[in-house]
mmCIF file of C-alpha atoms in Angstrom:
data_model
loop_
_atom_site.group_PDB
_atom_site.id
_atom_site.type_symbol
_atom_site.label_atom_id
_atom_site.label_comp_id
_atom_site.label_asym_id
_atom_site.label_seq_id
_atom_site.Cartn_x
_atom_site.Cartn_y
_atom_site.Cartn_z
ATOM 1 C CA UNK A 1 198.249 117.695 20.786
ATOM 2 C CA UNK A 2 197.453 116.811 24.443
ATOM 3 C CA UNK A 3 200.355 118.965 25.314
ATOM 4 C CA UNK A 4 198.753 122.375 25.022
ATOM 5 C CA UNK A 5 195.225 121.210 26.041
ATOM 6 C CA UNK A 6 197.237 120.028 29.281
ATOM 7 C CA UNK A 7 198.612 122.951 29.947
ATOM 8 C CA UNK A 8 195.441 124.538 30.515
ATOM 9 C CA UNK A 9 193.249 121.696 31.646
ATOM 10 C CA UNK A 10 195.772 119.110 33.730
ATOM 11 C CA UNK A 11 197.274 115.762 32.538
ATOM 12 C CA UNK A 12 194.227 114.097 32.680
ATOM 13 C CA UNK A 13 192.002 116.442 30.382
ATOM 14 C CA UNK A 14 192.116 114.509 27.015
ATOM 15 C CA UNK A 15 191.306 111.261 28.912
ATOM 16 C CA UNK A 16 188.341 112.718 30.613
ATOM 17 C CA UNK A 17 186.831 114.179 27.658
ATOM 18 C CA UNK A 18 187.318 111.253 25.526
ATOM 19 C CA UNK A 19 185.733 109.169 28.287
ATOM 20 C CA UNK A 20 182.825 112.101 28.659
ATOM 21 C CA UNK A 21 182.309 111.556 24.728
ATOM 22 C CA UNK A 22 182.329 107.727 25.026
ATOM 23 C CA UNK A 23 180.564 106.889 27.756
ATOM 24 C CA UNK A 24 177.877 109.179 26.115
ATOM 25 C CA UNK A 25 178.019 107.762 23.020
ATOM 26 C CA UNK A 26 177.695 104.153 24.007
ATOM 27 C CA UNK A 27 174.944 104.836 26.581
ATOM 28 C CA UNK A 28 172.875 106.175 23.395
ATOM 29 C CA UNK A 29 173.197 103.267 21.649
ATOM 30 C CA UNK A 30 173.118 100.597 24.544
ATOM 31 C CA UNK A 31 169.639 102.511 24.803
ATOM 32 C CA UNK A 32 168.324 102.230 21.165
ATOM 33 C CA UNK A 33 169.669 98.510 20.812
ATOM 34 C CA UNK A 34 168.894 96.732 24.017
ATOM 35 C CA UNK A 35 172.560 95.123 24.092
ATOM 36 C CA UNK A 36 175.474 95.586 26.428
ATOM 37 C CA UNK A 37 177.721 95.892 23.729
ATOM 38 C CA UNK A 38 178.437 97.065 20.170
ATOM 39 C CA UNK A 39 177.892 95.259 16.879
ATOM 40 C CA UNK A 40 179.826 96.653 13.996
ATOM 41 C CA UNK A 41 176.743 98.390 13.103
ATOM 42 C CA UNK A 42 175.815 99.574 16.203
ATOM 43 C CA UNK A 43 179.714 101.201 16.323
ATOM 44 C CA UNK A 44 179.589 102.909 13.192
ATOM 45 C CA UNK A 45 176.576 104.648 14.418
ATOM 46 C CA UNK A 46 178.093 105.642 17.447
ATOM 47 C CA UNK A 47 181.253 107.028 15.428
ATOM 48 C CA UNK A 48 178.863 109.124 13.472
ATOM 49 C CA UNK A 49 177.340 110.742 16.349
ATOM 50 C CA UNK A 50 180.108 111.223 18.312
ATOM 51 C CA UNK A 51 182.263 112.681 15.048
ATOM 52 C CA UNK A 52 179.021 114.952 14.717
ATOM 53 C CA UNK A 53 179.350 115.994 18.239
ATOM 54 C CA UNK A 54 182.541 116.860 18.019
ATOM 55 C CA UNK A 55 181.861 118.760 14.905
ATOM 56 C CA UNK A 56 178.910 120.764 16.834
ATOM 57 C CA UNK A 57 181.117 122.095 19.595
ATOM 58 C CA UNK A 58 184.651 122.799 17.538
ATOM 59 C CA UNK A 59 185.152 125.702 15.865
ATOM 60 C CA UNK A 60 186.629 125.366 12.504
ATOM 61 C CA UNK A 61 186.488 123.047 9.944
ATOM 62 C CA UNK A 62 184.415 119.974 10.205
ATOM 63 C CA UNK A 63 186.004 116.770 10.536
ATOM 64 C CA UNK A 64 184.952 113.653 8.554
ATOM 65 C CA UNK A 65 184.314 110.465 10.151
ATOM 66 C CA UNK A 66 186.194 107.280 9.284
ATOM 67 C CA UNK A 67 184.857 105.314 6.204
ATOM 68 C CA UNK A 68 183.048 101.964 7.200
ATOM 69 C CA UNK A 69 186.334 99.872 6.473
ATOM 70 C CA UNK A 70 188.298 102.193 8.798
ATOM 71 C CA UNK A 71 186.074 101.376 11.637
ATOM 72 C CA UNK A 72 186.081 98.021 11.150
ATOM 73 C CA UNK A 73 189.952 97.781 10.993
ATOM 74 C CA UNK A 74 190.050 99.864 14.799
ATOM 75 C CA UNK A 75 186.910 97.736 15.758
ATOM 76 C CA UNK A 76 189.345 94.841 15.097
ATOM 77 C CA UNK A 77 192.492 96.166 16.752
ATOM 78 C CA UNK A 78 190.040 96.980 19.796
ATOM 79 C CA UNK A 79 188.203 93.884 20.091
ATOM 80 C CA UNK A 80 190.690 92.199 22.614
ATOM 81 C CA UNK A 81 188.156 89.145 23.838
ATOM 82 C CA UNK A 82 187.445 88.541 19.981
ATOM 83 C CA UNK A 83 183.848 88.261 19.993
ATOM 84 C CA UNK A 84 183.272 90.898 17.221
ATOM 85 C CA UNK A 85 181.705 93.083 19.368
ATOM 86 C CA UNK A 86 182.471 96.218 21.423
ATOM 87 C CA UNK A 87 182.304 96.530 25.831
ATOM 88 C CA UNK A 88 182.478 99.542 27.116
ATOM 89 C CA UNK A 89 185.962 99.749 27.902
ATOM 90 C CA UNK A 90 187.190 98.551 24.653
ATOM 91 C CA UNK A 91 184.972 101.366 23.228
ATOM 92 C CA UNK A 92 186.431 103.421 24.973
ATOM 93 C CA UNK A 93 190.083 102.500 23.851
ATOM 94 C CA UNK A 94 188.495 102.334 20.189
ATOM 95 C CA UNK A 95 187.398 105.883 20.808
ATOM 96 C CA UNK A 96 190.926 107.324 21.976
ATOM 97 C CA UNK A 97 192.171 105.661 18.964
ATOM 98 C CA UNK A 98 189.929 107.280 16.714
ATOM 99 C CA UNK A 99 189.772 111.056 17.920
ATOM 100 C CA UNK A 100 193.948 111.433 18.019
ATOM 101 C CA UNK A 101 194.115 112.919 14.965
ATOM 102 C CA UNK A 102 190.823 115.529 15.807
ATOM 103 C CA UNK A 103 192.791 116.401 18.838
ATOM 104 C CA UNK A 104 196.230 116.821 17.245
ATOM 105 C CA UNK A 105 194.160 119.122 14.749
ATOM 106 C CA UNK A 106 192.303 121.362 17.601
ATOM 107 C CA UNK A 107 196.034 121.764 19.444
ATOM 108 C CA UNK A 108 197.638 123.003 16.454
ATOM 109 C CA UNK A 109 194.811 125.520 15.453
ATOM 110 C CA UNK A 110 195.133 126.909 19.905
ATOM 111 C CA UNK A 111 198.860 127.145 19.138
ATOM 112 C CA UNK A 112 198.485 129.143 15.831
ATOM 113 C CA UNK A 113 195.502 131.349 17.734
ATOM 114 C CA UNK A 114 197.777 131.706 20.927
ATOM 115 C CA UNK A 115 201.297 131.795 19.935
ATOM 116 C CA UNK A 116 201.862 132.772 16.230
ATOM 117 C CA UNK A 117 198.977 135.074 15.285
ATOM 118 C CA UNK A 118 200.135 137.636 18.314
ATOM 119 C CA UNK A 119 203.831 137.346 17.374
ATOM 120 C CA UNK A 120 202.677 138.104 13.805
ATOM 121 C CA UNK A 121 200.988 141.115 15.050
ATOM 122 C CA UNK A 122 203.267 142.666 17.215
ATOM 123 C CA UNK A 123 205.584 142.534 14.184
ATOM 124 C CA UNK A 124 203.405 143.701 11.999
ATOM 125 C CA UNK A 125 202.886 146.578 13.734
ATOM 126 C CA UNK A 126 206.105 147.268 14.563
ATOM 127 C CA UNK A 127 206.782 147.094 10.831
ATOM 128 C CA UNK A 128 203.877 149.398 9.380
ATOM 129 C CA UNK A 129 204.991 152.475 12.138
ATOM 130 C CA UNK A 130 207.620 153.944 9.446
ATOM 131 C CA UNK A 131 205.592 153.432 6.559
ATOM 132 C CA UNK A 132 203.443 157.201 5.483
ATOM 133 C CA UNK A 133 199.825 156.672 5.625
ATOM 134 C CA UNK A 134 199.672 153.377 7.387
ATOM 135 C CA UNK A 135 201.704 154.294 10.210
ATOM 136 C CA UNK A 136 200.076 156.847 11.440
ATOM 137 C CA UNK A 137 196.409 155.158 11.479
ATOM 138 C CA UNK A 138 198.889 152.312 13.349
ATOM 139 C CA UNK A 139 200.292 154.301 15.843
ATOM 140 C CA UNK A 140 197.014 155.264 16.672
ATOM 141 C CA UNK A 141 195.745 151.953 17.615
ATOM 142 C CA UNK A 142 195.663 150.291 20.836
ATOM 143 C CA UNK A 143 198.128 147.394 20.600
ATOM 144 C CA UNK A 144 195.801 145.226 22.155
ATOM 145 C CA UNK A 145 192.866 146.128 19.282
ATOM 146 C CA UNK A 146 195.546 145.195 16.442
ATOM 147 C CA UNK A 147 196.978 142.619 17.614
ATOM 148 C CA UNK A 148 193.131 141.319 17.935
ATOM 149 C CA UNK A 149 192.562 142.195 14.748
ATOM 150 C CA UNK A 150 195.093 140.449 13.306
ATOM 151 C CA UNK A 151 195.178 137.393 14.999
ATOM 152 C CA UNK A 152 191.344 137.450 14.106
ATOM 153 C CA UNK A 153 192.384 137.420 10.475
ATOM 154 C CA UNK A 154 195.382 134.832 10.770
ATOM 155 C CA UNK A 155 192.759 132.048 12.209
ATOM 156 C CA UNK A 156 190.063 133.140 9.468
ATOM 157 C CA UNK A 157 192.432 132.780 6.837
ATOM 158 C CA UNK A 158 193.585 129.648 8.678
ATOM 159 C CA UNK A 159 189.528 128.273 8.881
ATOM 160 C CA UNK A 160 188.880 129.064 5.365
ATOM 161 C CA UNK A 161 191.930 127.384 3.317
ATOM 162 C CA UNK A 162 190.951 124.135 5.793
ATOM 163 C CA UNK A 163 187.531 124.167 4.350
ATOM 164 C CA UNK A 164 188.633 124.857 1.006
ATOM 165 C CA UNK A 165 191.296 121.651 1.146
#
């Protein structure tokens, strides 16, 4: 996923937005609790907001956050001085660890929007130009305005069966 987000944001994109979203996140809740770090609770509150964040600024289907037993599996994995609570920087590895799959999910979608829908247009068109009736209103098109058109559809089509999954 990082792959194609690199490409147009440098190496280090991923890693600064995840850290963007986390320090944010914990600096909420360090706020509302008083504590430097996380309690289990605390976390899951803090993967809520941040998975309805995330949710607020991507286009496309919504993603769900983790169950409760999830989080407390990665809180686990995360918790590397074993105190059963969160620092910052193990929230932070906690949080890489948890929006993988949302990125992997956004870099697919910008490959499908960049890459395939065009190709898929471009043919198309090149495809309808022989046939009577539909050629001709073809023809008359900018290339530009169909392949916009149909690259608009492709990602619709693509939005809608993900919602209806």
């Amino acid at each position: 996923m990082g792959q194609v987000l690199d490409k147009f944001h440098g190496k280090q994109w991923r890693e600064k937005q995840i850290r963007l979203i986390a320090d944010k996140a914990y600096n909420h809740i360090k706020k509302h609790s008083g504590s430097a770090n996380l309690t289990f609770e605390d976390l899951y509150i803090a993967v809520l907001l941040v998975y309805n964040d995330i949710n607020k600024r991507l286009p496309g289907p919504h993603f769900d956050p983790p169950s409760k037993e999830q989080v407390r599996a990665m809180m686990q994995a995360c918790d590397m001085n074993l105190d059963g609570e969160l620092n910052h920087e193990e929230f932070v590895k906690f949080m890489q660890q948890l929006t993988a799959d949302t990125f992997i999910v956004v870099s697919q979608g910008l490959i499908i929007t960049l890459v395939v829908a065009p190709t898929v247009a471009m043919a198309t068109k090149k495809a309808t130009e022989g046939v009577p009736g539909v050629g001709k209103v073809v023809r008359k098109l900018p290339t530009s305005i169909y392949a916009s058109l149909v690259t608009l559809a492709i990602v619709w089509f693509q939005t809608g069966r993900q919602d209806v999954d």
